[in-house]
Amino acid sequence: QVQLAESGGGSVQAGGSLRLSCATSGYTYVIYSLTWFRQAPGKEREGVAGIYGLDGNTYYADSVKGRFTISQDNAKNTLYLQMNNLKPEDSAMYYCAAGRIASLRPEEFSYWGQGTQVTVSS
């Protein structure tokens, strides 16, 4: 099993920044990719940013390119999402997920955290 625990969410005004963290533990040797997803009320869960551990490649949804940065600290077993220039439409519950392929599709991931809420006011 792989355990994931997100933190760092909160409320900010438009244009502000937040950094989300996702601590990983358990059988982490079985996972190759870590991805951030978000889900707003009434909307489908969407992939935001991912990182593929085997080559370090990162990938982003078009809606966050240039504003969000995904990174990981292997020594701390922690994944990060730096979010800058936040917009009201970024408001959602943010989840980290672990899997074996590089993807932004939620159905490709087996392990999920409980989520952390991000609210951006205009």
Short mmCIF file of the C-alpha atoms (twelve columns), coordinates in Angstrom:
data_MODEL
# 
_entry.id   MODEL 
# 
loop_
_atom_site.group_PDB 
_atom_site.id 
_atom_site.type_symbol 
_atom_site.label_atom_id 
_atom_site.label_alt_id 
_atom_site.label_comp_id 
_atom_site.label_asym_id 
_atom_site.label_seq_id 
_atom_site.Cartn_x 
_atom_site.Cartn_y 
_atom_site.Cartn_z 
_atom_site.pdbx_PDB_model_num 
ATOM 1   C CA . GLN A 1   0.000   0.000  0.000   1 
ATOM 2   C CA . VAL A 2   0.951   3.604  -0.610  1 
ATOM 3   C CA . GLN A 3   -0.227  6.398  1.656   1 
ATOM 4   C CA . LEU A 4   -0.545  9.993  0.520   1 
ATOM 5   C CA . ALA A 5   -1.261  13.022 2.702   1 
ATOM 6   C CA . GLU A 6   -1.820  16.486 1.277   1 
ATOM 7   C CA . SER A 7   -1.385  19.779 3.105   1 
ATOM 8   C CA . GLY A 8   -0.948  23.456 2.374   1 
ATOM 9   C CA . GLY A 9   -4.361  24.420 1.102   1 
ATOM 10  C CA . GLY A 10  -6.098  27.582 2.195   1 
ATOM 11  C CA . SER A 11  -7.831  30.760 1.116   1 
ATOM 12  C CA . VAL A 12  -6.082  33.433 -0.915  1 
ATOM 13  C CA . GLN A 13  -7.011  36.370 -3.076  1 
ATOM 14  C CA . ALA A 14  -6.651  36.280 -6.826  1 
ATOM 15  C CA . GLY A 15  -3.051  36.791 -7.843  1 
ATOM 16  C CA . GLY A 16  -1.745  35.155 -4.691  1 
ATOM 17  C CA . SER A 17  0.301   32.005 -4.231  1 
ATOM 18  C CA . LEU A 18  0.100   28.738 -2.330  1 
ATOM 19  C CA . ARG A 19  2.350   25.712 -2.087  1 
ATOM 20  C CA . LEU A 20  0.754   22.332 -1.638  1 
ATOM 21  C CA . SER A 21  2.630   19.372 -0.219  1 
ATOM 22  C CA . CYS A 22  1.967   15.659 -0.485  1 
ATOM 23  C CA . ALA A 23  3.822   13.323 1.846   1 
ATOM 24  C CA . THR A 24  4.203   9.795  0.543   1 
ATOM 25  C CA . SER A 25  4.821   6.658  2.571   1 
ATOM 26  C CA . GLY A 26  4.446   2.913  2.373   1 
ATOM 27  C CA . TYR A 27  5.447   0.830  -0.639  1 
ATOM 28  C CA . THR A 28  6.596   3.801  -2.681  1 
ATOM 29  C CA . TYR A 29  8.885   1.605  -4.782  1 
ATOM 30  C CA . VAL A 30  5.823   0.442  -6.702  1 
ATOM 31  C CA . ILE A 31  4.997   3.908  -8.015  1 
ATOM 32  C CA . TYR A 32  6.661   5.754  -10.868 1 
ATOM 33  C CA . SER A 33  4.499   8.831  -11.224 1 
ATOM 34  C CA . LEU A 34  2.961   11.399 -8.930  1 
ATOM 35  C CA . THR A 35  0.248   13.730 -10.091 1 
ATOM 36  C CA . TRP A 36  -1.861  16.543 -8.715  1 
ATOM 37  C CA . PHE A 37  -5.570  16.558 -9.522  1 
ATOM 38  C CA . ARG A 38  -8.340  18.935 -8.576  1 
ATOM 39  C CA . GLN A 39  -12.079 18.758 -8.399  1 
ATOM 40  C CA . ALA A 40  -14.476 21.638 -8.044  1 
ATOM 41  C CA . PRO A 41  -18.099 21.116 -6.950  1 
ATOM 42  C CA . GLY A 42  -20.181 19.776 -9.805  1 
ATOM 43  C CA . LYS A 43  -17.175 19.227 -12.053 1 
ATOM 44  C CA . GLU A 44  -15.126 16.216 -13.013 1 
ATOM 45  C CA . ARG A 45  -11.773 15.550 -11.464 1 
ATOM 46  C CA . GLU A 46  -9.031  16.932 -13.699 1 
ATOM 47  C CA . GLY A 47  -5.302  16.407 -13.850 1 
ATOM 48  C CA . VAL A 48  -3.291  19.518 -13.093 1 
ATOM 49  C CA . ALA A 49  0.389   18.537 -13.064 1 
ATOM 50  C CA . GLY A 50  2.417   15.364 -12.938 1 
ATOM 51  C CA . ILE A 51  5.969   14.161 -12.588 1 
ATOM 52  C CA . TYR A 52  7.344   10.875 -13.855 1 
ATOM 53  C CA . GLY A 53  9.973   9.513  -11.515 1 
ATOM 54  C CA . LEU A 54  11.946  7.419  -14.010 1 
ATOM 55  C CA . ASP A 55  13.044  10.391 -16.127 1 
ATOM 56  C CA . GLY A 56  11.965  13.419 -14.114 1 
ATOM 57  C CA . ASN A 57  9.682   14.608 -16.876 1 
ATOM 58  C CA . THR A 58  6.931   17.016 -15.805 1 
ATOM 59  C CA . TYR A 59  3.659   17.764 -17.577 1 
ATOM 60  C CA . TYR A 60  0.853   20.219 -17.004 1 
ATOM 61  C CA . ALA A 61  -2.716  20.966 -17.950 1 
ATOM 62  C CA . ASP A 62  -2.926  23.909 -20.330 1 
ATOM 63  C CA . SER A 63  -4.947  25.868 -17.793 1 
ATOM 64  C CA . VAL A 64  -2.036  26.018 -15.323 1 
ATOM 65  C CA . LYS A 65  1.029   26.133 -17.556 1 
ATOM 66  C CA . GLY A 66  3.305   28.997 -16.604 1 
ATOM 67  C CA . ARG A 67  1.593   29.430 -13.226 1 
ATOM 68  C CA . PHE A 68  1.999   26.082 -11.442 1 
ATOM 69  C CA . THR A 69  5.196   24.130 -10.853 1 
ATOM 70  C CA . ILE A 70  5.388   20.522 -9.695  1 
ATOM 71  C CA . SER A 71  8.465   19.211 -7.926  1 
ATOM 72  C CA . GLN A 72  9.496   16.503 -5.532  1 
ATOM 73  C CA . ASP A 73  12.026  16.047 -2.776  1 
ATOM 74  C CA . ASN A 74  12.993  12.376 -2.786  1 
ATOM 75  C CA . ALA A 75  14.897  12.688 0.494   1 
ATOM 76  C CA . LYS A 76  11.701  13.852 2.187   1 
ATOM 77  C CA . ASN A 77  9.348   11.650 0.145   1 
ATOM 78  C CA . THR A 78  7.311   14.743 -0.567  1 
ATOM 79  C CA . LEU A 79  5.646   16.089 -3.678  1 
ATOM 80  C CA . TYR A 80  4.982   19.806 -4.072  1 
ATOM 81  C CA . LEU A 81  2.789   22.032 -6.188  1 
ATOM 82  C CA . GLN A 82  3.768   25.685 -6.270  1 
ATOM 83  C CA . MET A 83  0.781   27.700 -7.446  1 
ATOM 84  C CA . ASN A 84  1.313   31.312 -8.469  1 
ATOM 85  C CA . ASN A 85  -1.002  33.941 -9.907  1 
ATOM 86  C CA . LEU A 86  -4.004  32.034 -8.624  1 
ATOM 87  C CA . LYS A 87  -7.392  32.649 -10.179 1 
ATOM 88  C CA . PRO A 88  -10.901 32.083 -8.788  1 
ATOM 89  C CA . GLU A 89  -11.318 29.219 -11.258 1 
ATOM 90  C CA . ASP A 90  -8.438  27.418 -9.514  1 
ATOM 91  C CA . SER A 91  -10.662 26.942 -6.461  1 
ATOM 92  C CA . ALA A 92  -11.123 23.222 -5.854  1 
ATOM 93  C CA . MET A 93  -10.186 20.303 -3.681  1 
ATOM 94  C CA . TYR A 94  -6.666  19.297 -4.668  1 
ATOM 95  C CA . TYR A 95  -5.551  15.687 -4.500  1 
ATOM 96  C CA . CYS A 96  -2.265  13.970 -5.071  1 
ATOM 97  C CA . ALA A 97  -2.244  10.551 -6.656  1 
ATOM 98  C CA . ALA A 98  0.382   7.888  -7.291  1 
ATOM 99  C CA . GLY A 99  0.612   5.486  -10.184 1 
ATOM 100 C CA . ARG A 100 2.892   3.777  -12.647 1 
ATOM 101 C CA . ILE A 101 2.508   5.796  -15.852 1 
ATOM 102 C CA . ALA A 102 2.823   9.436  -16.847 1 
ATOM 103 C CA . SER A 103 -0.751  10.610 -17.147 1 
ATOM 104 C CA . LEU A 104 -3.239  13.303 -16.185 1 
ATOM 105 C CA . ARG A 105 -6.169  10.881 -16.376 1 
ATOM 106 C CA . PRO A 106 -7.564  10.017 -12.939 1 
ATOM 107 C CA . GLU A 107 -8.542  6.490  -13.978 1 
ATOM 108 C CA . GLU A 108 -4.842  5.632  -14.374 1 
ATOM 109 C CA . PHE A 109 -4.128  6.087  -10.661 1 
ATOM 110 C CA . SER A 110 -4.620  3.621  -7.846  1 
ATOM 111 C CA . TYR A 111 -3.523  5.581  -4.812  1 
ATOM 112 C CA . TRP A 112 -5.081  8.839  -3.635  1 
ATOM 113 C CA . GLY A 113 -4.792  11.243 -0.760  1 
ATOM 114 C CA . GLN A 114 -7.714  12.800 1.080   1 
ATOM 115 C CA . GLY A 115 -7.311  16.208 -0.512  1 
ATOM 116 C CA . THR A 116 -6.696  19.783 0.582   1 
ATOM 117 C CA . GLN A 117 -9.032  22.677 -0.189  1 
ATOM 118 C CA . VAL A 118 -7.905  25.707 -2.165  1 
ATOM 119 C CA . THR A 119 -10.186 28.737 -2.345  1 
ATOM 120 C CA . VAL A 120 -9.317  31.783 -4.432  1 
ATOM 121 C CA . SER A 121 -11.409 34.902 -4.032  1 
ATOM 122 C CA . SER A 122 -11.694 37.677 -6.585  1 
# 
